[in-house]
mmCIF file of C-alpha atoms and ligand atoms in Angstrom:
data_model
loop_
_atom_site.group_PDB
_atom_site.id
_atom_site.type_symbol
_atom_site.label_atom_id
_atom_site.label_comp_id
_atom_site.label_asym_id
_atom_site.label_seq_id
_atom_site.Cartn_x
_atom_site.Cartn_y
_atom_site.Cartn_z
ATOM 1 C CA UNK A 1472 -1.116 -28.139 18.772
ATOM 2 C CA UNK A 1473 -3.707 -27.411 16.329
ATOM 3 C CA UNK A 1474 -5.942 -30.211 15.039
ATOM 4 C CA UNK A 1475 -5.604 -30.463 11.028
ATOM 5 C CA UNK A 1476 -8.423 -32.019 8.834
ATOM 6 C CA UNK A 1477 -7.353 -32.817 5.394
ATOM 7 C CA UNK A 1478 -10.050 -33.465 2.824
ATOM 8 C CA UNK A 1479 -9.287 -34.374 -0.896
ATOM 9 C CA UNK A 1480 -11.015 -35.618 -3.654
ATOM 10 C CA UNK A 1481 -12.003 -34.932 -7.263
ATOM 11 C CA UNK A 1482 -13.722 -31.588 -8.724
ATOM 12 C CA UNK A 1483 -17.060 -30.983 -7.544
ATOM 13 C CA UNK A 1484 -16.954 -33.673 -4.791
ATOM 14 C CA UNK A 1485 -18.831 -31.319 -2.716
ATOM 15 C CA UNK A 1486 -15.439 -30.701 -0.835
ATOM 16 C CA UNK A 1487 -15.714 -26.999 -0.406
ATOM 17 C CA UNK A 1488 -19.482 -26.841 0.664
ATOM 18 C CA UNK A 1489 -19.195 -29.587 2.986
ATOM 19 C CA UNK A 1490 -15.908 -28.609 4.413
ATOM 20 C CA UNK A 1491 -16.932 -25.169 4.694
ATOM 21 C CA UNK A 1492 -20.340 -26.320 6.647
ATOM 22 C CA UNK A 1493 -18.447 -28.789 8.787
ATOM 23 C CA UNK A 1494 -15.718 -26.176 9.896
ATOM 24 C CA UNK A 1495 -18.449 -23.696 10.839
ATOM 25 C CA UNK A 1496 -19.972 -26.227 12.950
ATOM 26 C CA UNK A 1497 -16.950 -27.373 14.437
ATOM 27 C CA UNK A 1498 -15.435 -23.907 14.589
ATOM 28 C CA UNK A 1499 -12.607 -24.541 12.699
ATOM 29 C CA UNK A 1500 -11.048 -22.443 10.033
ATOM 30 C CA UNK A 1501 -11.980 -23.345 6.406
ATOM 31 C CA UNK A 1502 -9.269 -23.185 3.888
ATOM 32 C CA UNK A 1503 -9.883 -23.776 0.056
ATOM 33 C CA UNK A 1504 -6.551 -24.410 -1.160
ATOM 34 C CA UNK A 1505 -7.969 -24.791 -4.843
ATOM 35 C CA UNK A 1506 -8.722 -21.010 -4.769
ATOM 36 C CA UNK A 1507 -4.600 -20.410 -4.497
ATOM 37 C CA UNK A 1508 -4.101 -22.440 -7.881
ATOM 38 C CA UNK A 1509 -6.972 -20.485 -9.176
ATOM 39 C CA UNK A 1510 -5.165 -17.038 -8.368
ATOM 40 C CA UNK A 1511 -1.892 -18.253 -9.950
ATOM 41 C CA UNK A 1512 -3.913 -19.212 -12.779
ATOM 42 C CA UNK A 1513 -5.528 -16.046 -13.013
ATOM 43 C CA UNK A 1514 -2.005 -14.040 -12.603
ATOM 44 C CA UNK A 1515 -0.902 -16.227 -15.730
ATOM 45 C CA UNK A 1516 -4.005 -15.455 -17.958
ATOM 46 C CA UNK A 1517 -3.514 -11.598 -17.127
ATOM 47 C CA UNK A 1518 0.342 -11.886 -17.878
ATOM 48 C CA UNK A 1519 -0.712 -13.843 -21.153
ATOM 49 C CA UNK A 1520 1.515 -16.702 -20.095
ATOM 50 C CA UNK A 1521 0.287 -20.140 -21.107
ATOM 51 C CA UNK A 1522 0.196 -22.900 -18.216
ATOM 52 C CA UNK A 1523 2.237 -25.124 -20.118
ATOM 53 C CA UNK A 1524 5.068 -22.664 -20.588
ATOM 54 C CA UNK A 1525 7.058 -23.888 -17.539
ATOM 55 C CA UNK A 1526 9.845 -21.518 -17.509
ATOM 56 C CA UNK A 1527 7.421 -18.279 -18.081
ATOM 57 C CA UNK A 1528 5.471 -19.378 -15.331
ATOM 58 C CA UNK A 1529 8.567 -19.937 -13.107
ATOM 59 C CA UNK A 1530 9.283 -16.183 -14.034
ATOM 60 C CA UNK A 1531 5.852 -15.154 -13.369
ATOM 61 C CA UNK A 1532 5.829 -16.731 -9.585
ATOM 62 C CA UNK A 1533 8.706 -14.051 -8.825
ATOM 63 C CA UNK A 1534 6.422 -11.160 -9.624
ATOM 64 C CA UNK A 1535 3.297 -11.945 -8.022
ATOM 65 C CA UNK A 1536 2.303 -12.301 -4.323
ATOM 66 C CA UNK A 1537 -0.841 -14.584 -3.277
ATOM 67 C CA UNK A 1538 -2.082 -14.349 0.193
ATOM 68 C CA UNK A 1539 -5.287 -15.680 2.080
ATOM 69 C CA UNK A 1540 -7.330 -13.562 4.351
ATOM 70 C CA UNK A 1541 -10.829 -13.994 5.814
ATOM 71 C CA UNK A 1542 -13.468 -11.177 5.574
ATOM 72 C CA UNK A 1543 -15.941 -10.228 8.523
ATOM 73 C CA UNK A 1544 -17.748 -13.391 8.078
ATOM 74 C CA UNK A 1545 -15.165 -15.424 8.377
ATOM 75 C CA UNK A 1546 -14.931 -16.298 4.801
ATOM 76 C CA UNK A 1547 -11.846 -16.845 3.164
ATOM 77 C CA UNK A 1548 -10.671 -14.517 0.285
ATOM 78 C CA UNK A 1549 -7.649 -14.750 -1.860
ATOM 79 C CA UNK A 1550 -5.481 -11.818 -2.583
ATOM 80 C CA UNK A 1551 -3.444 -11.402 -5.628
ATOM 81 C CA UNK A 1552 -1.022 -8.835 -5.703
ATOM 82 C CA UNK A 1553 -3.394 -7.286 -2.729
ATOM 83 C CA UNK A 1554 -6.475 -7.673 -4.982
ATOM 84 C CA UNK A 1555 -9.337 -9.525 -3.841
ATOM 85 C CA UNK A 1556 -9.867 -11.967 -7.007
ATOM 86 C CA UNK A 1557 -12.155 -14.507 -4.773
ATOM 87 C CA UNK A 1558 -14.998 -14.113 -7.591
ATOM 88 C CA UNK A 1559 -12.926 -13.906 -10.710
ATOM 89 C CA UNK A 1560 -11.396 -17.198 -9.921
ATOM 90 C CA UNK A 1561 -14.835 -19.003 -9.712
ATOM 91 C CA UNK A 1562 -15.490 -19.265 -13.800
ATOM 92 C CA UNK A 1563 -15.301 -22.584 -15.850
ATOM 93 C CA UNK A 1564 -12.309 -21.112 -17.600
ATOM 94 C CA UNK A 1565 -10.456 -20.412 -14.659
ATOM 95 C CA UNK A 1566 -10.818 -23.929 -13.236
ATOM 96 C CA UNK A 1567 -9.252 -25.221 -16.432
ATOM 97 C CA UNK A 1568 -6.412 -22.783 -16.281
ATOM 98 C CA UNK A 1569 -5.896 -23.901 -12.463
ATOM 99 C CA UNK A 1570 -5.926 -27.519 -13.235
ATOM 100 C CA UNK A 1571 -3.084 -26.980 -16.017
ATOM 101 C CA UNK A 1572 -1.243 -24.673 -13.805
ATOM 102 C CA UNK A 1573 -1.329 -27.142 -10.778
ATOM 103 C CA UNK A 1574 0.945 -29.345 -12.544
ATOM 104 C CA UNK A 1575 3.810 -27.416 -12.815
ATOM 105 C CA UNK A 1576 6.196 -28.234 -9.827
ATOM 106 C CA UNK A 1577 7.250 -24.527 -8.941
ATOM 107 C CA UNK A 1578 3.748 -23.373 -8.855
ATOM 108 C CA UNK A 1579 2.884 -26.112 -6.354
ATOM 109 C CA UNK A 1580 6.373 -25.277 -4.404
ATOM 110 C CA UNK A 1581 5.218 -21.617 -3.903
ATOM 111 C CA UNK A 1582 1.760 -22.107 -2.553
ATOM 112 C CA UNK A 1583 3.597 -25.318 0.041
ATOM 113 C CA UNK A 1584 4.503 -23.022 2.968
ATOM 114 C CA UNK A 1585 1.293 -20.462 2.769
ATOM 115 C CA UNK A 1586 -0.693 -23.942 3.241
ATOM 116 C CA UNK A 1587 1.294 -25.106 5.832
ATOM 117 C CA UNK A 1588 1.527 -22.079 8.109
ATOM 118 C CA UNK A 1589 -2.039 -21.642 8.388
ATOM 119 C CA UNK A 1590 -2.254 -25.114 9.608
ATOM 120 C CA UNK A 1591 0.429 -24.639 12.346
ATOM 121 C CA UNK A 1592 -1.403 -22.089 14.466
ATOM 122 C CA UNK A 1593 -5.037 -22.541 13.554
ATOM 123 C CA UNK A 1594 -7.583 -25.874 14.115
ATOM 124 C CA UNK A 1595 -8.123 -26.006 10.362
ATOM 125 C CA UNK A 1596 -10.384 -28.119 7.725
ATOM 126 C CA UNK A 1597 -8.303 -27.749 4.448
ATOM 127 C CA UNK A 1598 -9.447 -28.969 1.172
ATOM 128 C CA UNK A 1599 -7.777 -29.852 -2.109
ATOM 129 C CA UNK A 1600 -5.937 -32.881 -3.875
ATOM 130 C CA UNK A 1601 -2.945 -33.280 -2.258
ATOM 131 C CA UNK A 1602 -3.599 -32.104 1.431
ATOM 132 C CA UNK A 1603 -3.367 -35.425 3.151
ATOM 133 C CA UNK A 1604 -0.448 -36.771 1.050
ATOM 134 C CA UNK A 1605 1.828 -34.153 0.840
ATOM 135 C CA UNK A 1606 0.810 -30.760 2.241
ATOM 136 C CA UNK A 1607 -0.308 -31.989 5.785
ATOM 137 C CA UNK A 1608 0.968 -35.908 5.800
ATOM 138 C CA UNK A 1609 0.499 -35.768 9.557
ATOM 139 C CA UNK A 1610 -3.021 -34.393 9.503
ATOM 140 C CA UNK A 1611 -4.848 -35.721 12.488
ATOM 141 C CA UNK A 1612 -7.789 -36.882 10.106
ATOM 142 C CA UNK A 1613 -7.731 -37.428 6.393
ATOM 143 C CA UNK A 1614 -11.099 -37.817 4.266
ATOM 144 C CA UNK A 1615 -10.931 -38.754 0.544
ATOM 145 C CA UNK A 1616 -14.495 -37.266 -0.777
ATOM 146 C CA UNK A 1617 -15.669 -38.331 -3.919
ATOM 147 C CA UNK A 1618 -18.855 -39.064 -5.921
ATOM 148 C CA UNK A 1619 -19.471 -40.477 -9.776
ATOM 149 C CA UNK A 1620 -18.505 -37.764 -12.581
ATOM 150 C CA UNK A 1621 -22.022 -37.369 -13.584
ATOM 151 C CA UNK A 1622 -23.146 -36.686 -9.995
ATOM 152 C CA UNK A 1623 -20.469 -34.160 -9.710
ATOM 153 C CA UNK A 1624 -21.091 -32.664 -13.086
ATOM 154 C CA UNK A 1625 -24.833 -32.093 -12.063
ATOM 155 C CA UNK A 1626 -24.034 -30.369 -8.993
ATOM 156 C CA UNK A 1627 -21.341 -28.172 -10.597
ATOM 157 C CA UNK A 1628 -24.276 -27.385 -13.443
ATOM 158 C CA UNK A 1629 -26.701 -26.406 -10.939
ATOM 159 C CA UNK A 1630 -24.359 -24.309 -8.952
ATOM 160 C CA UNK A 1631 -23.167 -22.252 -11.919
ATOM 161 C CA UNK A 1632 -26.762 -21.930 -13.297
ATOM 162 C CA UNK A 1633 -27.713 -20.580 -10.074
ATOM 163 C CA UNK A 1634 -25.042 -18.188 -10.177
ATOM 164 C CA UNK A 1635 -26.746 -16.822 -13.633
ATOM 165 C CA UNK A 1636 -23.953 -18.258 -15.970
ATOM 166 C CA UNK A 1637 -24.720 -19.659 -19.246
ATOM 167 C CA UNK A 1638 -23.583 -23.208 -19.383
ATOM 168 C CA UNK A 1639 -24.322 -26.971 -20.615
ATOM 169 C CA UNK A 1640 -24.485 -29.495 -18.645
ATOM 170 C CA UNK A 1641 -22.540 -31.912 -21.276
ATOM 171 C CA UNK A 1642 -19.507 -29.164 -21.293
ATOM 172 C CA UNK A 1643 -19.299 -29.483 -17.434
ATOM 173 C CA UNK A 1644 -19.048 -33.347 -17.372
ATOM 174 C CA UNK A 1645 -16.539 -33.080 -20.010
ATOM 175 C CA UNK A 1646 -14.518 -30.348 -18.106
ATOM 176 C CA UNK A 1647 -15.190 -32.770 -14.964
ATOM 177 C CA UNK A 1648 -13.611 -35.947 -16.720
ATOM 178 C CA UNK A 1649 -10.771 -33.513 -18.448
ATOM 179 C CA UNK A 1650 -10.048 -32.222 -14.785
ATOM 180 C CA UNK A 1651 -9.950 -35.772 -13.121
ATOM 181 C CA UNK A 1652 -7.662 -37.078 -15.778
ATOM 182 C CA UNK A 1653 -5.276 -33.944 -15.115
ATOM 183 C CA UNK A 1654 -5.196 -33.703 -11.616
ATOM 184 C CA UNK A 1655 -4.712 -37.723 -10.931
ATOM 185 C CA UNK A 1656 -2.080 -38.043 -13.663
ATOM 186 C CA UNK A 1657 0.259 -35.450 -13.050
ATOM 187 C CA UNK A 1658 3.691 -36.366 -11.861
ATOM 188 C CA UNK A 1659 3.671 -34.149 -8.725
ATOM 189 C CA UNK A 1660 1.332 -34.611 -6.002
ATOM 190 C CA UNK A 1661 -1.404 -36.254 -8.128
ATOM 191 C CA UNK A 1662 -4.777 -36.615 -6.853
ATOM 192 C CA UNK A 1663 -4.678 -39.988 -4.996
ATOM 193 C CA UNK A 1664 -6.326 -40.993 -1.760
ATOM 194 C CA UNK A 1665 -3.721 -41.334 1.267
ATOM 195 C CA UNK A 1666 -3.083 -44.730 2.625
ATOM 196 C CA UNK A 1667 -4.714 -43.915 5.914
ATOM 197 C CA UNK A 1668 -7.673 -41.549 4.452
ATOM 198 C CA UNK A 1669 -11.059 -42.437 4.951
ATOM 199 C CA UNK A 1670 -13.277 -43.019 1.936
ATOM 200 C CA UNK A 1671 -16.625 -40.854 1.766
ATOM 201 C CA UNK A 1672 -18.648 -41.300 -1.431
ATOM 202 C CA UNK A 1673 -21.703 -38.961 -1.358
ATOM 203 C CA UNK A 1674 -22.915 -40.008 -4.813
ATOM 204 C CA UNK A 1675 -26.501 -40.940 -3.268
ATOM 205 C CA UNK A 1676 -26.119 -38.796 -0.073
ATOM 206 C CA UNK A 1677 -27.514 -35.093 -0.058
ATOM 207 C CA UNK A 1678 -25.634 -32.331 1.180
ATOM 208 C CA UNK A 1679 -26.711 -32.344 4.952
ATOM 209 C CA UNK A 1680 -26.228 -35.988 4.932
ATOM 210 C CA UNK A 1681 -22.628 -35.524 3.813
ATOM 211 C CA UNK A 1682 -21.965 -32.824 6.241
ATOM 212 C CA UNK A 1683 -22.965 -35.165 8.900
ATOM 213 C CA UNK A 1684 -21.075 -37.800 7.647
ATOM 214 C CA UNK A 1685 -17.937 -36.020 7.528
ATOM 215 C CA UNK A 1686 -18.426 -34.775 11.138
ATOM 216 C CA UNK A 1687 -19.016 -38.347 12.228
ATOM 217 C CA UNK A 1688 -15.731 -39.161 10.943
ATOM 218 C CA UNK A 1689 -13.982 -36.239 12.479
ATOM 219 C CA UNK A 1690 -15.266 -36.998 15.707
ATOM 220 C CA UNK A 1691 -14.700 -40.634 15.337
ATOM 221 C CA UNK A 1692 -11.071 -40.161 14.481
ATOM 222 C CA UNK A 1693 -10.257 -37.318 17.042
ATOM 223 C CA UNK A 1694 -11.790 -39.698 19.821
ATOM 224 C CA UNK A 1695 -14.147 -36.915 21.111
ATOM 225 C CA UNK A 1696 -11.199 -34.162 20.914
ATOM 226 C CA UNK A 1697 -13.443 -31.941 18.359
HETATM 227 O O1 DC B 259 -10.690 -27.361 -5.871
HETATM 228 P P1 DC B 259 -10.614 -26.325 -7.218
HETATM 229 O O2 DC B 259 -11.295 -26.996 -8.514
HETATM 230 O O3 DC B 259 -11.074 -25.235 -7.010
HETATM 231 O O4 DC B 259 -9.144 -26.662 -7.629
HETATM 232 C C1 DC B 259 -8.906 -26.097 -8.782
HETATM 233 C C2 DC B 259 -7.708 -27.033 -9.524
HETATM 234 O O5 DC B 259 -6.362 -26.414 -8.687
HETATM 235 C C3 DC B 259 -7.656 -28.374 -9.688
HETATM 236 O O6 DC B 259 -8.234 -28.755 -10.997
HETATM 237 C C4 DC B 259 -6.541 -28.751 -9.253
HETATM 238 C C5 DC B 259 -6.018 -27.861 -8.492
HETATM 239 N N1 DC B 259 -5.547 -28.231 -6.952
HETATM 240 C C6 DC B 259 -4.583 -28.857 -6.756
HETATM 241 O O7 DC B 259 -3.554 -29.314 -7.637
HETATM 242 N N2 DC B 259 -4.195 -28.945 -5.506
HETATM 243 C C7 DC B 259 -4.760 -28.709 -4.517
HETATM 244 N N3 DC B 259 -4.279 -28.798 -3.226
HETATM 245 C C8 DC B 259 -5.993 -27.775 -4.858
HETATM 246 C C9 DC B 259 -6.475 -27.551 -6.457
#
């Protein structure tokens, strides 16, 4: 049977960077589930559908195909109707649209099997908001990764500036706070720590320290099987 590691937490806690590195070191596949919601958000934007228009979104879902694939470096790519949209979904606008559209029950149902199927046949580190609570409630290891909103905004700001984007720290912080609120207050699958998840706070821990912390938790929880 495959070993499943669920890493949940708020936006910008470093989940993707930390999970990707930990997966590489442990020989696991890394799955970034946020990218799936971002791809659905992009499909809505392209179709001129507002995320809050539930019925229009339901209809849109019957016309789109979202898939995960891996490039030759083993990195995840997201396909929307066969098109690689991995880069296009990384803007601040796409983040907000993904957060809004992820509150719609049909969108969550649409993406559920895709996420579960991958974990059935592969050792995975899967990151998201509801992996330990909904997608993989029987995951062997559950980690809730967090940091203060200010620390998370600072990291996201640096990341976007490094990519050459013209952004302001205050706007990023405000987006982080809005997304935290949206993600943890929606009715379906809200962001929350699973009862059996280990809490990892990385506010004062650098990237290497955070990766080591996650690997230590995984090794302890799997009793040396990893
Ligand atoms: O992790 P991310 O920032 O790329 O996620 C984008 C949005 O998708 C986020 O605001 C909440 C939503 N999301 C979700 O609801 N459930 C997941 N498992 C992953 C992401």
